[in-house]
CSV table of C-alpha atoms in Angstrom, one decimal:
chain,number,residue,atom,x,y,z
A,1,MET,CA,-0.5,0.4,0.0
A,2,THR,CA,1.2,3.6,-1.0
A,3,LYS,CA,2.2,6.4,1.1
A,4,ASN,CA,-1.4,8.2,-0.3
A,5,GLU,CA,-3.6,5.2,-0.2
A,6,ILE,CA,-3.4,4.9,3.7
A,7,LEU,CA,-3.4,9.1,3.9
A,8,ALA,CA,-6.5,8.5,2.3
A,9,SER,CA,-7.7,5.4,4.3
A,10,ILE,CA,-7.4,8.0,7.2
A,11,LEU,CA,-10.2,10.2,6.6
A,12,PRO,CA,-13.7,8.1,7.0
A,13,LEU,CA,-11.6,7.3,10.2
A,14,ALA,CA,-11.1,9.8,11.3
A,15,SER,CA,-14.1,11.2,10.5
A,16,LYS,CA,-16.0,7.9,12.5
A,17,GLU,CA,-13.4,8.3,15.3
A,18,GLY,CA,-12.2,11.2,16.0
A,19,LEU,CA,-8.2,12.9,16.0
A,20,ARG,CA,-8.2,12.0,19.0
A,21,ASN,CA,-9.3,8.5,18.7
A,22,LEU,CA,-7.1,7.3,16.2
A,23,SER,CA,-4.2,5.4,17.1
A,24,LEU,CA,-1.6,3.5,14.8
A,25,SER,CA,-2.6,0.5,15.5
A,26,LYS,CA,-6.5,1.5,14.6
A,27,ILE,CA,-5.1,3.2,11.0
A,28,ALA,CA,-3.0,0.1,10.2
A,29,GLU,CA,-6.3,-1.9,11.5
A,30,ASN,CA,-8.3,0.0,8.6
A,31,ALA,CA,-5.5,0.5,6.1
A,32,GLY,CA,-5.0,-4.0,6.0
A,33,ILE,CA,-1.3,-3.3,7.0
A,34,ALA,CA,1.0,-4.3,10.1
A,35,LYS,CA,2.1,-1.5,12.3
A,36,SER,CA,5.3,-1.1,11.4
A,37,THR,CA,4.1,-0.2,7.9
A,38,LEU,CA,3.1,3.5,9.0
A,39,TYR,CA,6.6,3.7,10.6
A,40,SER,CA,8.1,3.8,7.3
A,41,HIS,CA,5.7,6.5,5.9
A,42,PHE,CA,5.7,8.6,9.1
A,43,ASP,CA,7.3,9.5,12.2
A,44,SER,CA,4.2,10.1,14.3
A,45,LYS,CA,0.6,9.7,14.4
A,46,ASP,CA,0.9,13.8,14.5
A,47,ASP,CA,3.1,13.7,11.2
A,48,MET,CA,0.9,11.7,9.9
A,49,ILE,CA,-2.2,13.9,10.2
A,50,ASP,CA,0.2,16.8,9.1
A,51,GLN,CA,0.6,15.0,5.7
A,52,LEU,CA,-3.2,14.0,5.5
A,53,TYR,CA,-4.1,17.3,5.8
A,54,LEU,CA,-1.5,18.8,2.7
A,55,TYR,CA,-2.9,15.5,1.3
A,56,LEU,CA,-6.1,16.5,1.2
A,57,ARG,CA,-5.5,20.1,-0.3
A,58,GLU,CA,-3.7,19.0,-3.2
A,59,LYS,CA,-6.5,16.4,-4.7
A,60,ALA,CA,-8.8,19.3,-4.0
A,61,LYS,CA,-6.6,22.0,-6.0
A,62,GLU,CA,-5.9,18.7,-8.3
A,63,ARG,CA,-9.7,18.6,-8.5
A,64,MET,CA,-10.8,22.2,-9.3
A,65,HIS,CA,-7.6,22.2,-11.7
A,66,ILE,CA,-5.2,25.1,-9.4
A,67,GLY,CA,-1.7,24.6,-9.9
A,68,VAL,CA,1.1,26.3,-8.8
A,69,VAL,CA,0.0,30.1,-8.0
A,70,ASP,CA,2.0,32.5,-10.1
A,71,TYR,CA,1.2,36.0,-8.8
A,72,GLY,CA,2.3,38.2,-11.5
A,73,ASN,CA,0.2,36.0,-14.2
A,74,ILE,CA,-3.5,36.5,-12.1
A,75,VAL,CA,-3.2,40.3,-11.1
A,76,LYS,CA,-2.2,41.3,-14.9
A,77,GLY,CA,-4.9,43.5,-16.7
A,78,LYS,CA,-7.6,43.2,-14.3
A,79,SER,CA,-8.9,45.7,-11.4
A,80,LEU,CA,-8.4,44.8,-7.6
A,81,GLU,CA,-11.8,44.0,-7.3
A,82,GLU,CA,-11.6,41.2,-9.9
A,83,VAL,CA,-8.5,39.8,-8.6
A,84,LEU,CA,-9.9,40.2,-5.2
A,85,LEU,CA,-12.5,37.9,-6.3
A,86,TYR,CA,-11.6,35.4,-8.2
A,87,VAL,CA,-8.6,34.6,-5.5
A,88,VAL,CA,-11.2,34.4,-3.0
A,89,SER,CA,-13.2,32.2,-4.5
A,90,SER,CA,-10.8,29.7,-5.8
A,91,TYR,CA,-9.8,29.1,-1.9
A,92,ASP,CA,-13.0,29.2,-1.4
A,93,SER,CA,-13.3,26.4,-3.7
A,94,ILE,CA,-10.9,24.1,-2.4
A,95,ASN,CA,-12.7,24.6,1.2
A,96,ARG,CA,-15.6,23.4,-0.1
A,97,ASP,CA,-13.9,20.2,-1.7
A,98,SER,CA,-15.7,17.4,0.0
A,99,ASP,CA,-13.1,15.8,1.9
A,100,MET,CA,-11.6,18.7,3.1
A,101,LYS,CA,-15.2,20.1,4.6
A,102,ASN,CA,-15.1,16.7,6.1
A,103,PHE,CA,-11.5,16.9,7.8
A,104,TYR,CA,-12.4,21.3,8.7
A,105,ALA,CA,-14.8,20.0,10.5
A,106,ILE,CA,-13.2,17.1,12.2
A,107,ILE,CA,-10.2,19.8,13.4
A,108,GLU,CA,-12.4,22.5,13.9
A,109,SER,CA,-14.8,20.0,17.1
A,110,GLU,CA,-11.2,19.6,18.4
A,111,LYS,CA,-8.8,21.9,18.1
A,112,ALA,CA,-10.2,22.8,21.6
A,113,PHE,CA,-8.6,20.4,23.4
A,114,SER,CA,-6.3,19.0,20.4
A,115,ASN,CA,-3.1,20.3,19.9
A,116,ILE,CA,-2.2,19.1,16.3
A,117,ALA,CA,-6.2,20.2,15.2
A,118,ALA,CA,-5.5,24.1,16.6
A,119,ARG,CA,-1.9,24.0,14.8
A,120,ILE,CA,-3.5,22.8,11.5
A,121,ILE,CA,-5.5,26.3,12.5
A,122,THR,CA,-3.1,28.4,12.7
A,123,GLU,CA,-0.6,27.1,9.9
A,124,GLU,CA,-3.4,27.5,7.7
A,125,THR,CA,-4.2,31.2,8.7
A,126,GLU,CA,-0.6,31.9,8.2
A,127,THR,CA,-0.8,29.9,5.2
A,128,MET,CA,-3.1,32.3,3.8
A,129,PHE,CA,-1.6,35.1,5.5
A,130,THR,CA,1.4,34.9,3.5
A,131,ALA,CA,-0.2,34.4,0.6
A,132,THR,CA,-2.2,37.4,0.8
A,133,LYS,CA,0.6,39.6,1.4
A,134,ASN,CA,2.1,37.6,-2.1
A,135,LEU,CA,-0.9,38.8,-3.9
A,136,PHE,CA,-0.5,42.2,-2.3
A,137,TYR,CA,3.1,43.0,-3.2
A,138,ALA,CA,2.1,41.5,-6.5
A,139,LEU,CA,-0.5,43.9,-6.9
A,140,GLU,CA,1.3,46.6,-6.0
A,141,ALA,CA,4.2,46.1,-9.1
A,142,GLU,CA,1.7,46.2,-11.9
A,143,LYS,CA,0.6,49.7,-10.4
A,144,ILE,CA,-3.6,48.0,-9.4
A,145,ALA,CA,-3.2,49.0,-5.6
A,146,HIS,CA,-1.3,50.6,-3.3
A,147,PHE,CA,-1.0,49.8,0.4
A,148,PRO,CA,0.5,52.2,3.1
A,149,SER,CA,1.8,48.9,4.6
A,150,ILE,CA,1.2,45.6,3.3
A,151,GLU,CA,1.7,43.8,6.2
A,152,ASN,CA,-1.2,45.4,7.5
A,153,ALA,CA,-3.6,45.9,4.7
A,154,ALA,CA,-3.2,41.7,4.3
A,155,LEU,CA,-3.4,41.2,7.9
A,156,LEU,CA,-6.8,42.6,7.7
A,157,PHE,CA,-8.2,41.2,4.5
A,158,ALA,CA,-6.8,37.7,5.1
A,159,GLN,CA,-8.4,38.0,8.5
A,160,SER,CA,-11.9,39.7,7.2
A,161,ILE,CA,-12.5,37.3,4.9
A,162,HIS,CA,-11.4,34.0,6.8
A,163,SER,CA,-13.5,34.6,9.4
A,164,THR,CA,-16.3,35.7,6.0
A,165,LEU,CA,-16.4,32.4,4.9
A,166,THR,CA,-16.6,30.6,7.6
A,167,LEU,CA,-19.4,32.7,8.6
A,168,MET,CA,-20.9,31.6,5.4
A,169,GLN,CA,-20.4,28.2,6.0
A,170,ASP,CA,-22.2,28.2,9.1
A,171,ASP,CA,-25.0,30.1,7.4
A,172,GLU,CA,-25.2,26.7,5.0
A,173,THR,CA,-25.5,24.3,7.8
A,174,ALA,CA,-27.6,26.5,9.9
A,175,GLY,CA,-30.7,27.6,7.3
A,176,THR,CA,-29.6,31.4,7.8
A,177,GLU,CA,-28.8,34.2,6.0
A,178,VAL,CA,-26.4,36.8,7.6
A,179,SER,CA,-24.0,36.9,6.1
A,180,LYS,CA,-25.4,37.7,3.0
A,181,GLY,CA,-24.2,39.7,0.6
A,182,ILE,CA,-20.8,40.5,3.1
A,183,LEU,CA,-18.2,38.8,1.0
A,184,GLU,CA,-18.9,40.8,-2.0
A,185,LYS,CA,-19.9,43.9,0.3
A,186,ILE,CA,-15.5,43.7,1.7
A,187,ILE,CA,-13.8,43.1,-1.5
A,188,HIS,CA,-15.6,45.9,-2.8
A,189,GLU,CA,-15.0,48.6,0.2
A,190,PHE,CA,-11.5,47.0,0.3
A,191,SER,CA,-11.1,47.9,-3.3
A,192,ASN,CA,-12.2,51.9,-3.2
A,193,LEU,CA,-10.1,51.9,0.1
A,194,TYR,CA,-6.9,50.8,-2.2
A,195,GLY,CA,-7.6,49.7,-5.9
A,196,ILE,CA,-5.3,52.5,-8.1
A,197,LYS,CA,-8.1,54.4,-10.7
A,198,LYS,CA,-7.0,54.6,-13.9
A,199,GLU,CA,-7.0,57.7,-15.8
């Protein structure tokens, strides 16, 4: 059994058992392999969960046909609002992938008492923040936007979008409409604030 096949077998088990109750013995038994085989691919249970997250993210990107991100290409010839709507939509699509949603449901439910779940969430937030900064540098280079502080603007945007997307998913689950129109308003106002108007 390959490493990716082992990783693919973990999500259904984690959905049923939760991360805290997962053991290497249960994972090996579920995959139909010896426990020692796991150690030829993974250093520990935490390493396995980390790699499961990365594996699921890459599979989601493949299904969405999202390759290596070229920020210069993404921003070229577009308005700030068009760029932001595109990148937020792409990010949201990855997170709405069924396997990613299942994985996030597990770690969200366990983050208060699971170090690995909380760490994955904080690392995901840091990755989003870094990606936003890189995007904003490209926007400045193409004279599409100007940010007095890229660091501060990226933090503000990333956190606003992250919490709004979470609210949108909560709305879907609850059958409510609290988030209706909020994402578009944030992007529109942000674009008005930092976008460079073309002559």
